[in-house]
Coordinates of C-alpha atoms and ligand atoms in Angstrom, one line a residue:
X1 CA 17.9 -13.5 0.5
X2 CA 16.2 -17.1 1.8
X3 CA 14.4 -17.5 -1.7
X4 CA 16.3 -16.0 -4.1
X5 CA 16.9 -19.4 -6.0
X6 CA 13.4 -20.9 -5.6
X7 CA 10.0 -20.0 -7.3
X8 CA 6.8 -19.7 -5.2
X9 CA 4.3 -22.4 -6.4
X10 CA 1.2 -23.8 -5.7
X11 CA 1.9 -22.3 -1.8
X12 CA 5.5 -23.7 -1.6
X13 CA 9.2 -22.4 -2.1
X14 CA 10.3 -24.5 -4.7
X15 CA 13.1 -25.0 -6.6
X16 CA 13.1 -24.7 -10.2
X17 CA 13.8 -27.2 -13.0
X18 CA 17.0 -26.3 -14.7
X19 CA 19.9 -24.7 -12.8
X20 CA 20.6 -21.9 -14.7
X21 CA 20.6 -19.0 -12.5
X22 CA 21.4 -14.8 -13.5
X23 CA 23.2 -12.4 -11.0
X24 CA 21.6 -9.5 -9.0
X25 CA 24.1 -6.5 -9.7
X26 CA 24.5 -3.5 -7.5
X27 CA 24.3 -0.6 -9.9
X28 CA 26.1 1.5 -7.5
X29 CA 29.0 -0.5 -6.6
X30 CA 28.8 -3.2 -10.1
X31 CA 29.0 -6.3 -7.3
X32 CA 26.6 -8.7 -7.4
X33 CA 24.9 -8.7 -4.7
X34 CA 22.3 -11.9 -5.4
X35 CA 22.0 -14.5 -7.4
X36 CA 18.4 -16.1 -8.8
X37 CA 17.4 -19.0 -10.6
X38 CA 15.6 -18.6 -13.9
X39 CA 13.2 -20.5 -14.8
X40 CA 12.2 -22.7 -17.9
X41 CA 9.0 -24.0 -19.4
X42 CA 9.0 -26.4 -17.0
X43 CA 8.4 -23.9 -14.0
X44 CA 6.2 -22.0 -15.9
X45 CA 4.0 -24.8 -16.9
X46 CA 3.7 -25.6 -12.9
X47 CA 3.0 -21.9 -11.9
X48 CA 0.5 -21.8 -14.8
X49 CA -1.2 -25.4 -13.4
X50 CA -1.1 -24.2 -10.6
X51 CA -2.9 -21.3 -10.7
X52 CA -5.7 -22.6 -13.1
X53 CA -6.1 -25.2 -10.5
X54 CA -6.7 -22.6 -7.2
X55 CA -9.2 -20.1 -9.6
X56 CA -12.5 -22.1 -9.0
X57 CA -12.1 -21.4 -5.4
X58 CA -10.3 -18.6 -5.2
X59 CA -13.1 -17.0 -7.4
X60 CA -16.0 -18.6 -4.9
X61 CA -14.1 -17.0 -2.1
X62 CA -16.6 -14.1 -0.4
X63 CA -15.0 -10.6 -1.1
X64 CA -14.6 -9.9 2.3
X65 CA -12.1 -13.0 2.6
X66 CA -10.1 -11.6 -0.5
X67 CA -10.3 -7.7 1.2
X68 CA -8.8 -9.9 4.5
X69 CA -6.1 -11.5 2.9
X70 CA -5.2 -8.2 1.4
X71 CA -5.6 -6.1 4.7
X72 CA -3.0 -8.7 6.5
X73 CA -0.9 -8.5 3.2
X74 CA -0.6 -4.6 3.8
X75 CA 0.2 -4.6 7.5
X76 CA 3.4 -7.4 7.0
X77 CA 4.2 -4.5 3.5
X78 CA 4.4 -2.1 6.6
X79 CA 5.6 -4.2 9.4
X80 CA 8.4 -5.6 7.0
X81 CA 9.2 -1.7 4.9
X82 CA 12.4 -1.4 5.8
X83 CA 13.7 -4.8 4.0
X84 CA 12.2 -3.9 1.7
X85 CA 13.4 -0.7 0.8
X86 CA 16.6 -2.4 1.0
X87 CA 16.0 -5.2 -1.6
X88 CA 14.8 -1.9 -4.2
X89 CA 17.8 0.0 -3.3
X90 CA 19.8 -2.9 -3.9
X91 CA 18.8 -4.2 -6.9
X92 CA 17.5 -0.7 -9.2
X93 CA 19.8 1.5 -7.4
X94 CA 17.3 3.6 -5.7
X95 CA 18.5 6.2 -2.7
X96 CA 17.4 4.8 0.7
X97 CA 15.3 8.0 1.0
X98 CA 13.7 7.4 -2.3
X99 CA 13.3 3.6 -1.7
X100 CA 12.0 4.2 2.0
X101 CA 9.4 7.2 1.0
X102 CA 8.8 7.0 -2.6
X103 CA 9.2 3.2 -3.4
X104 CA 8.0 1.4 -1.2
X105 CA 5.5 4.0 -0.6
X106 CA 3.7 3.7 -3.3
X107 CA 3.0 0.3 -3.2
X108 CA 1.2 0.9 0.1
X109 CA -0.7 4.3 -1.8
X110 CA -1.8 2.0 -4.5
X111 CA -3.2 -1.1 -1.6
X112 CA -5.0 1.6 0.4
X113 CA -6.4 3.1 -3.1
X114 CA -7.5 -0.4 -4.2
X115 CA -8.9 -0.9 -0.4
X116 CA -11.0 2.4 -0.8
X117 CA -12.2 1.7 -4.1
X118 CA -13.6 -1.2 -3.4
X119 CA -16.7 0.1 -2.5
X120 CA -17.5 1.9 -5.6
X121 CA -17.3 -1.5 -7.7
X122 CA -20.7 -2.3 -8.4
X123 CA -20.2 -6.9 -8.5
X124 CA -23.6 -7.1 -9.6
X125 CA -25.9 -4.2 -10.8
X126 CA -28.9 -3.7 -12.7
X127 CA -29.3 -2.2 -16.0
X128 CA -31.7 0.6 -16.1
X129 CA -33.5 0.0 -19.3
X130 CA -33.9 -3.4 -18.5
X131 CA -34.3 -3.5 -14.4
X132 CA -34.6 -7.0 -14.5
X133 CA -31.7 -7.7 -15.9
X134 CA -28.4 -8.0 -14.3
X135 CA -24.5 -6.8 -15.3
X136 CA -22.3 -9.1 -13.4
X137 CA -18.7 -8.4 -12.7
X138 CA -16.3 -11.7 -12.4
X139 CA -12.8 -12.6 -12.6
X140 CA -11.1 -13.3 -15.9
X141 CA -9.1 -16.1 -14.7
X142 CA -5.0 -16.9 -14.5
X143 CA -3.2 -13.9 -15.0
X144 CA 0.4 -13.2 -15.9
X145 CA 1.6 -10.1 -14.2
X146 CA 4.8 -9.4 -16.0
X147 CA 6.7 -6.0 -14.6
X148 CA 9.8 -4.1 -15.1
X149 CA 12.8 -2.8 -12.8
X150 CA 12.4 1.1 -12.6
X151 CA 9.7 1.3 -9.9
X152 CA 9.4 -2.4 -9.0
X153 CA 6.8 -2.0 -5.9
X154 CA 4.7 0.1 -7.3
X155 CA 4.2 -2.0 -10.4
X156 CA 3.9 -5.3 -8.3
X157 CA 1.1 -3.6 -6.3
X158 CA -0.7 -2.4 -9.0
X159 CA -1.2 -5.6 -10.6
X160 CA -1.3 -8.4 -8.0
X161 CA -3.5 -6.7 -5.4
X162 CA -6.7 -5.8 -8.1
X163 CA -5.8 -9.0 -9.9
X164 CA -6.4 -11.3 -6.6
X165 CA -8.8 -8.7 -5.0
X166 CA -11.2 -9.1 -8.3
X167 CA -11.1 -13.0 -7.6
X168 CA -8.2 -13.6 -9.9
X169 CA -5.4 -15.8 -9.6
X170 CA -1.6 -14.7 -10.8
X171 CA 1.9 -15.6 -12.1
X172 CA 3.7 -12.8 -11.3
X173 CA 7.4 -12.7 -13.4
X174 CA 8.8 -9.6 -12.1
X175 CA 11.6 -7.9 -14.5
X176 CA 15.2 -10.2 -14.2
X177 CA 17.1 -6.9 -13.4
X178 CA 15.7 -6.5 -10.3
X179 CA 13.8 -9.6 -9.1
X180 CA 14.6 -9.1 -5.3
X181 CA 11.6 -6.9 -4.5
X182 CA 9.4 -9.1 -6.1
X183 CA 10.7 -12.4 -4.1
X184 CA 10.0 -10.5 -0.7
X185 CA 6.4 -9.4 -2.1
X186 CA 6.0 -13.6 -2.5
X187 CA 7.0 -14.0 1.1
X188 CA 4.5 -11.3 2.7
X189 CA 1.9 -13.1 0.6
X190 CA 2.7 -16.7 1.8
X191 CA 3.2 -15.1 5.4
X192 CA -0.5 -13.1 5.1
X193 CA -1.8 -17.0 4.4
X194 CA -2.3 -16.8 0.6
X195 CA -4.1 -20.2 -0.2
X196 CA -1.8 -22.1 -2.8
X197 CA -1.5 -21.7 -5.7
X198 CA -3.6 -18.4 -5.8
X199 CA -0.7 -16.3 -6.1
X200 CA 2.7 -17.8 -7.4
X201 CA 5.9 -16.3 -8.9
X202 CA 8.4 -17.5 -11.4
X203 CA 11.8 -15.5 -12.5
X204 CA 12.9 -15.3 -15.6
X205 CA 14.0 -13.4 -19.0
X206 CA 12.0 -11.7 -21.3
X207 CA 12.3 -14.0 -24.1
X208 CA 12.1 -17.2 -21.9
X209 CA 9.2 -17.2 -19.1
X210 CA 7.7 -13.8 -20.4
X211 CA 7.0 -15.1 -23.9
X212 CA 6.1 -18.3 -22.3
X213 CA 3.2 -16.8 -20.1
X214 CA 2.3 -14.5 -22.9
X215 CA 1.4 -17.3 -25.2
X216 CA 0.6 -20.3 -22.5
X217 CA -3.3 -21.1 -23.2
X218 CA -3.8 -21.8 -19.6
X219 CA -3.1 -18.1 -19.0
X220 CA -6.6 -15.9 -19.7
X221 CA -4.9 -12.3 -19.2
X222 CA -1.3 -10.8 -19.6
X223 CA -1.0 -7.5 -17.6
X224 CA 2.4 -6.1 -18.7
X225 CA 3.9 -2.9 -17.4
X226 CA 7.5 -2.2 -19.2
X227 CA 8.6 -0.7 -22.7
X228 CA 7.2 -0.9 -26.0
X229 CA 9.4 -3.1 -27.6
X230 CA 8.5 -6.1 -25.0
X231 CA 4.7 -4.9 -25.3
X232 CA 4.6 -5.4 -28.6
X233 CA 6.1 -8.9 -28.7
X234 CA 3.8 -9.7 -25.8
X235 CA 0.8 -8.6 -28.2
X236 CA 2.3 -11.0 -30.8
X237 CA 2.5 -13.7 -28.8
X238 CA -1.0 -13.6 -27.3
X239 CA -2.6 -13.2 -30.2
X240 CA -2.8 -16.9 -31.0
X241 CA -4.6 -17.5 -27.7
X242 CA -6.6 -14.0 -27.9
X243 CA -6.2 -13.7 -24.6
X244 CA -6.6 -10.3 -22.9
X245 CA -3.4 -8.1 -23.3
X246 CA -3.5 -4.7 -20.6
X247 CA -0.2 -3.1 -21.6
X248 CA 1.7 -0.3 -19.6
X249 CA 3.9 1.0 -21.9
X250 CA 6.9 4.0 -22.2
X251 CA 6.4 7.8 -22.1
X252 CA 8.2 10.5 -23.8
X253 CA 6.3 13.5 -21.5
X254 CA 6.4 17.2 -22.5
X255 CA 6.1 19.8 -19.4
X256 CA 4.7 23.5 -21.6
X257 CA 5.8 26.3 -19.3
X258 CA 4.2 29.1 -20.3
X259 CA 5.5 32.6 -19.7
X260 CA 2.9 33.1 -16.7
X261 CA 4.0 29.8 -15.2
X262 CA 5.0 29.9 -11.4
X263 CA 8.7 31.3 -11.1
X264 CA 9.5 27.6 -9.6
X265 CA 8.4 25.8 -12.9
X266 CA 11.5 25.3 -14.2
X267 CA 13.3 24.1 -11.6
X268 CA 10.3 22.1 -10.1
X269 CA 10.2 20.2 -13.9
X270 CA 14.3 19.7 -13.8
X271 CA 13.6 18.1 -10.6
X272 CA 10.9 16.2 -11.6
X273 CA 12.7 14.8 -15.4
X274 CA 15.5 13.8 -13.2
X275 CA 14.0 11.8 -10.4
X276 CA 14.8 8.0 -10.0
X277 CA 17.5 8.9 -12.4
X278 CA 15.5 10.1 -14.9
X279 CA 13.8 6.4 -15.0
X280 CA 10.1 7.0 -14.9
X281 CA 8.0 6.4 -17.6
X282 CA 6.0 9.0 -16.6
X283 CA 9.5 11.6 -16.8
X284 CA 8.8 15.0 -18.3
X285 CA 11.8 14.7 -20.6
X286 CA 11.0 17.6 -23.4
X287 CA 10.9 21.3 -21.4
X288 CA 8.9 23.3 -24.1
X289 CA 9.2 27.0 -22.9
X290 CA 7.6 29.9 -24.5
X291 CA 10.0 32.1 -26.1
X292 CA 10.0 34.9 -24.2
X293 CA 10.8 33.1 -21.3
X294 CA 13.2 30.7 -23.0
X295 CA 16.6 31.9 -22.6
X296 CA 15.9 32.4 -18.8
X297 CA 14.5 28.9 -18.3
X298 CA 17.8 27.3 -19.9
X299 CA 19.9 29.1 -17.6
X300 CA 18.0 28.1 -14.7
X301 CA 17.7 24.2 -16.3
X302 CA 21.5 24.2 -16.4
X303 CA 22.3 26.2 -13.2
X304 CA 19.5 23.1 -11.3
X305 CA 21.3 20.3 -13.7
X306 CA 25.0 21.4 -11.6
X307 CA 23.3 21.6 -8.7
X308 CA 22.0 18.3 -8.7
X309 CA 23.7 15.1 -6.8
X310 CA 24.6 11.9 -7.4
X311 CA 25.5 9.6 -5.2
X312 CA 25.3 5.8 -3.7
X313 CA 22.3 4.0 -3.1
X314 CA 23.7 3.2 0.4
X315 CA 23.9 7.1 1.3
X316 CA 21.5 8.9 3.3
X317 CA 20.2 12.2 1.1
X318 CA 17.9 13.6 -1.5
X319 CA 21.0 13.0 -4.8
X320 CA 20.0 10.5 -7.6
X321 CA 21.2 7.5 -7.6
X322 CA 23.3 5.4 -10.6
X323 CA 21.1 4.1 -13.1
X324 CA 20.4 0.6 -13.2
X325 CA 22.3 -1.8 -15.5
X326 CA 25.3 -1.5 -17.7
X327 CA 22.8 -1.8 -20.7
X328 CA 20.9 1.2 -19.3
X329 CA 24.6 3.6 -18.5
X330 CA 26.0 2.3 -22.2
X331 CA 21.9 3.5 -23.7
X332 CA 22.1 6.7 -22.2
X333 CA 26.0 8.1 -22.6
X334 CA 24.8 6.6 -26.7
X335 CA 22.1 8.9 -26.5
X336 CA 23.8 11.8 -25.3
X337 CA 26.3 11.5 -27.3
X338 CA 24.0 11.2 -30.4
X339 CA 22.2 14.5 -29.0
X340 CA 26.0 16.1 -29.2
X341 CA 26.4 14.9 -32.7
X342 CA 23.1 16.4 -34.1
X343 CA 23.5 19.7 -33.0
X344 CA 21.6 20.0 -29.6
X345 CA 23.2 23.0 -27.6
X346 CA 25.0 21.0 -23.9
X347 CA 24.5 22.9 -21.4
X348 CA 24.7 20.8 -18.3
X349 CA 26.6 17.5 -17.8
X350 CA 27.4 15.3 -20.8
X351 CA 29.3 12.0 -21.8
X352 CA 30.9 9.9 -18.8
X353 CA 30.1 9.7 -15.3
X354 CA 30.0 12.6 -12.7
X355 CA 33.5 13.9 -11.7
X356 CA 35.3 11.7 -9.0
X357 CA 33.2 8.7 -10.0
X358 CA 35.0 5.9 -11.3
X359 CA 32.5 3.1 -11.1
X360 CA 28.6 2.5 -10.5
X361 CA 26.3 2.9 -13.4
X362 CA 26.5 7.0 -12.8
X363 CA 25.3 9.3 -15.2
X364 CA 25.6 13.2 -15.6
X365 CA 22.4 15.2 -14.7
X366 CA 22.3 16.7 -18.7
X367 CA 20.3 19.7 -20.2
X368 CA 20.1 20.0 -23.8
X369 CA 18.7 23.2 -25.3
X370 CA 17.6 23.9 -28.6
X371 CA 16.9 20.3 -29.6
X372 CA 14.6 20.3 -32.5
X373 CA 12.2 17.1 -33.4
X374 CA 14.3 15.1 -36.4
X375 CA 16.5 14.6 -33.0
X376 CA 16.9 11.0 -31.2
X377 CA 16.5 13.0 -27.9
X378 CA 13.7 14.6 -28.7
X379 CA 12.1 11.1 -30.3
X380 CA 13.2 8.4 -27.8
X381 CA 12.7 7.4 -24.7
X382 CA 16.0 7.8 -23.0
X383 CA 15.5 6.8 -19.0
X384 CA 17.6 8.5 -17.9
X385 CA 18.8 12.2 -16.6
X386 CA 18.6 13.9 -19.6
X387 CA 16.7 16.8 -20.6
X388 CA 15.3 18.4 -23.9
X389 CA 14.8 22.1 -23.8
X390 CA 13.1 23.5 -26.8
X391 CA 11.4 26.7 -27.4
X392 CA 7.7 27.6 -28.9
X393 CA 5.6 30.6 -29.7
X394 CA 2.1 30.0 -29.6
X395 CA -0.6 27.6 -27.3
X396 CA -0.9 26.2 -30.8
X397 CA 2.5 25.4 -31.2
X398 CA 3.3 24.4 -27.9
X399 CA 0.4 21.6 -28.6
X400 CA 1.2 20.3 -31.7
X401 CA 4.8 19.2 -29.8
X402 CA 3.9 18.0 -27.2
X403 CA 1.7 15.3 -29.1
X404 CA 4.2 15.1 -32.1
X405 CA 5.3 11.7 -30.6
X406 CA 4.2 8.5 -30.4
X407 CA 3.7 8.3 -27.2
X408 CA 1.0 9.7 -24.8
X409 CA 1.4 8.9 -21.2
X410 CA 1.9 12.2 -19.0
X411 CA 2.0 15.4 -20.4
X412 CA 2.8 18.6 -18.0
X413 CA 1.3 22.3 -18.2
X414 CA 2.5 25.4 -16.3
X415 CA 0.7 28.5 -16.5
X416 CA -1.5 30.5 -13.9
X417 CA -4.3 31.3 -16.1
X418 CA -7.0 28.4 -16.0
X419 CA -9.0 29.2 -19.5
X420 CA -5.4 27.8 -20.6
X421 CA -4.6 25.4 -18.6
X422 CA -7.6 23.6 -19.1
X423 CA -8.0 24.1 -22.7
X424 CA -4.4 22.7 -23.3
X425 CA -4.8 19.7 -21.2
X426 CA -8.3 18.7 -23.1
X427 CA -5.2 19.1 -26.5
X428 CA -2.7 17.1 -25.2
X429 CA -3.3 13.0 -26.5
X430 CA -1.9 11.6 -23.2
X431 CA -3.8 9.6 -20.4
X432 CA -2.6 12.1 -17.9
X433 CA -2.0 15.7 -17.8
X434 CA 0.0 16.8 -14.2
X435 CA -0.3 20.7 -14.3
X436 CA 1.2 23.3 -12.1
X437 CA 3.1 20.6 -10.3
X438 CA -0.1 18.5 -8.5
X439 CA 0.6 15.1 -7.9
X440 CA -2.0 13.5 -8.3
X441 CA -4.6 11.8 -5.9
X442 CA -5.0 7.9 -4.9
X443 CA -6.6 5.9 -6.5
X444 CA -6.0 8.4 -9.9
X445 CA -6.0 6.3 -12.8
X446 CA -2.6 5.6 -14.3
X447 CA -2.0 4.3 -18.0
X448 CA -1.6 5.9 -21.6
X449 CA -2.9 6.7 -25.3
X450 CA -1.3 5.8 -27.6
X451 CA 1.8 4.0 -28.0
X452 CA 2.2 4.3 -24.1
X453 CA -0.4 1.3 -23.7
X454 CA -3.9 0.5 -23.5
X455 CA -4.5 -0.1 -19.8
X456 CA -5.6 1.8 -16.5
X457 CA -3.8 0.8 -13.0
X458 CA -5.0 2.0 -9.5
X459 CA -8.1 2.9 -8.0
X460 CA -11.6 1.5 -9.1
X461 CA -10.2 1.2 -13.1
X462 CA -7.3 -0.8 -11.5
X463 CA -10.3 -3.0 -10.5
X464 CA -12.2 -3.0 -13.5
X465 CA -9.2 -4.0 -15.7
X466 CA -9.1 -8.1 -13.6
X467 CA -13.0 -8.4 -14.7
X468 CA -14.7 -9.7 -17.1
X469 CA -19.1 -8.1 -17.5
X470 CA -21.4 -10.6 -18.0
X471 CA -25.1 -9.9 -18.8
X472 CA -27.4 -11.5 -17.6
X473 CA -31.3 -11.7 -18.9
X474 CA -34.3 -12.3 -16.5
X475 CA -32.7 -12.5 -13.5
X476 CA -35.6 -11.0 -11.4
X477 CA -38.3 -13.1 -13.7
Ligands
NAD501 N1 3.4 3.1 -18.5 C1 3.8 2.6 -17.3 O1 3.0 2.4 -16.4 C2 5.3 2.3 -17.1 C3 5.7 2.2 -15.8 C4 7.1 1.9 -15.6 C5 7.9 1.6 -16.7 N2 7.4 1.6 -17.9 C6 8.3 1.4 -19.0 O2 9.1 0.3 -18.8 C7 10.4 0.4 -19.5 C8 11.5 0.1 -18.6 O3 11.4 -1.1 -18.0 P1 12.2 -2.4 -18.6 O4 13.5 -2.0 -19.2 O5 12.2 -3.4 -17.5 O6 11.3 -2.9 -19.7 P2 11.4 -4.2 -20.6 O7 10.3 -4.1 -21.5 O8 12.7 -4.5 -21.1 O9 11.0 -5.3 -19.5 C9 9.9 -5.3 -18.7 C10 9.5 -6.7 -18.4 O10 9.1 -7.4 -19.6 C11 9.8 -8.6 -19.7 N3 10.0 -8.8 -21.1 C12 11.0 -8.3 -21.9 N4 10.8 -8.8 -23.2 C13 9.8 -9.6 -23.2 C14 9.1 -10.4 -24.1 N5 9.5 -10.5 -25.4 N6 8.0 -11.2 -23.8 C15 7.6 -11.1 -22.5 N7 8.2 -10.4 -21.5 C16 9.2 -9.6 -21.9 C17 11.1 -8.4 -18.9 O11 11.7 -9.6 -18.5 C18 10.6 -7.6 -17.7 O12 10.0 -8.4 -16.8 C19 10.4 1.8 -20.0 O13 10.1 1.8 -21.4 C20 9.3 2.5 -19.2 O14 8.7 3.6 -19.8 C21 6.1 2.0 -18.1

């Protein structure tokens, strides 16, 4: 990759201040397939300079300018799909299919959602007990976009596109896992004709430019998407700078299948726990089936589990893909073998990789049943293809589960009879509720209760989350 060693600043590849540099590995095949420079306080200092310097203008610029930029931004995304689908597969691990359809396409869903929403903010509105008055929507200023490695696209899109739609201007530090993705966004932006220092990125480590940017007081908002540990330091750090903190945080989903669900429930929510590895934040990773359907929807869980592939990145297919780092593999075969030690019933997969796998950070699609909530697997986020099966009796029951976490991000409801559907997802603390297997639509907002965060991405709240409301008194006077 041409820039993998420089940082994009103020409009110019450039290279950074210190030479210390992290490889890219391949999770499939444990190479390293890039290297990247890190960066040091040095680089974030100029990013940060940088972009304070381009937001007086960048804010003046008419809307239809920014909405321009961002239209010529798309069509290079498109034009230009296919590399990157390649720098995602490379660098998370992610199936070509996956990376190609569901990867890459979603940072296009999110740019037409943003594009389409536009409409709807209202930049300058009156307020109707006081006509005469006037609620103003502005930009807040530099913002840090700071994003992790699981869906790398999708959480670039959803912070730099509102961020420099809204007038903004941003240092983006995309996760140090898998930075590739990231670098080629910089380049579509510097190739759409972004002015300089509007948009700028810097790579780094957590503790180095991410706590940097979190507690630099040139920067006026940190929009973090990653896990709750980093969102919490990120808090800390901004607090002495009270500047605006929009976190993104983990998930630890339930999906209640009623005993009226559809007979594909099951299977659909195996399906759905285990894709991109299991590494979605969103992942409905605690199966709570009504008792009467129970012992069916284990055997079905399992029989799915087997049935599932894994396979490289570099194949063609629909199989899952290794998960992404060492740290992630050494995590997960932990947690499973923690579930083991506390009594959850193995059913499906296990310890180690998949048979005939002897390298790659491959785990075993893994279905646990019976796992009751003192349990680590039923308590942590594990990201990866591991599944918690538990049984309940009653709506009430079923409810009190689901939100018996600290988390709140998705929460997942199978049944055919709509008094219940709706009832339970009005119970269930969680900023979304997917039921009877709808996706949901563009523009949807996307974000958590709880400990799963404090912000909403996409669509007009994506918009709303870059501005700052002023009131203004006597404006028609
Ligand atoms: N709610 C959502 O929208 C959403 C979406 C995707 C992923 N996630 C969460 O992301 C996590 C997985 O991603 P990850 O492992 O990359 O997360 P992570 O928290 O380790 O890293 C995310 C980003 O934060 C940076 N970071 C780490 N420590 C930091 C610190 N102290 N200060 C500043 N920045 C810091 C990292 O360098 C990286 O860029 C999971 O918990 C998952 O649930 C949430």
């Amino acid at each position: 990759m041409k820039h993998a060693r420089h940082f994009f600043i103020n409009g110019e590849w450039v290279a950074p201040s210190t030479d210390t540099t992290m490889d890219v590995i391949d999770p499939s095949t444990e190479e390293v397939t890039e290297t990247i420079a890190l960066g040091a306080q040095a680089d974030t200092d100029a990013a940060v300079a940088a972009a304070k310097a381009a937001f007086p203008a960048w804010a003046a610029t008419p809307l239809a300018e920014r909405v321009k930029l961002m239209e010529r931004v798309r069509e290079i995304y498109i034009a230009r799909a296919d590399e990157m689908a390649d720098a995602i597969s490379r660098e998370m691990g992610a199936p070509q299919q996956l990376a190609k359809v569901n990867q890459v396409g979603a940072g296009t869903w999110h740019m037409d959602g943003f594009l389409e929403a536009l409409p709807e903010i209202e930049f300058e509105a009156p307020l109707a007990s006081s006509p005469s008055e006037r609620t103003l929507l502005e930009p807040i200023g530099v913002c840090a976009l700071i994003t992790p490695w699981n869906w790398p696209m999708n959480q670039i899109v959803l912070k730099a596109v509102p961020a420099l739609l809204m007038g903004n201007t941003a240092v983006l530090k995309p996760s140090e896992v898998a930075p590739l993705s990231g670098l080629l966004f910089a380049e579509f932006l510097e190739e759409a004709g972004v002015p300089a220092g509007v948009f700028n990125l810097v790579n780094g480590d957590g503790p180095g430019v991410g706590s940097q940017l979190s507690c630099h007081p040139d920067v006026d908002m940190v929009s973090f998407t990653g896990s709750s540990r980093a969102g919490i330091a990120i808090s800390k750090a901004a607090a002495d700078t009270l500047k605006r903190v929009s976190l993104e945080l983990g998930g630890k989903g339930a999906n209640i299948v009623f005993a009226d669900a559809d007979a594909n429930a099951v299977i659909d929510g195996v399906a759905r726990c285990f894709r991109n590895t299991g590494q979605s934040c969103n992942a409905p990773t605690r199966m709570l089936v009504e008792a009467s359907r129970y012992d069916e929807a284990v055997a079905q869980a399992t029989k799915a589990a087997n049935e599932t592939e894994v396979g490289l990145a570099s194949d063609p297919g629909r199989h899952i893909g290794p998960l992404v780092s060492e740290a992630q593999f050494n995590k997960v075969q932990g947690l499973i073998e923690t579930g083991i030690n506390e009594g959850a019933r193995l059913v499906a997969g296990g310890a180690g990789r998949p048979d005939g796998m002897n390298r790659g950070y491959f785990a075993r699609p893994t279905v646990f049943a019976d796992v009751t909530p003192d349990m680590a697997i039923y308590r942590e986020e594990i990201f990866g293809p591991v599944l918690s099966i538990l049984p309940f009796e009653t709506e009430e029951q079923a409810i009190a589960i689901a939100n018996d976490t600290p988390y709140g991000l998705t929460n997942y409801i199978q049944t055919t009879d709509t008094d219940k559907r709706r009832r339970v997802a009005r119970a269930v603390r969680s900023g979304m509720v997917e039921t009877n297997g709808k996706g949901f639509g563009k523009g949807s907002p996307f974000g958590g209760y709880k400990q799963s965060g404090n912000g909403r991405e996409a669509g007009k709240w994506g918009l709303h989350e870059f501005a700052e409301v002023k009131a203004v008194s006597g404006w028609d006077d």
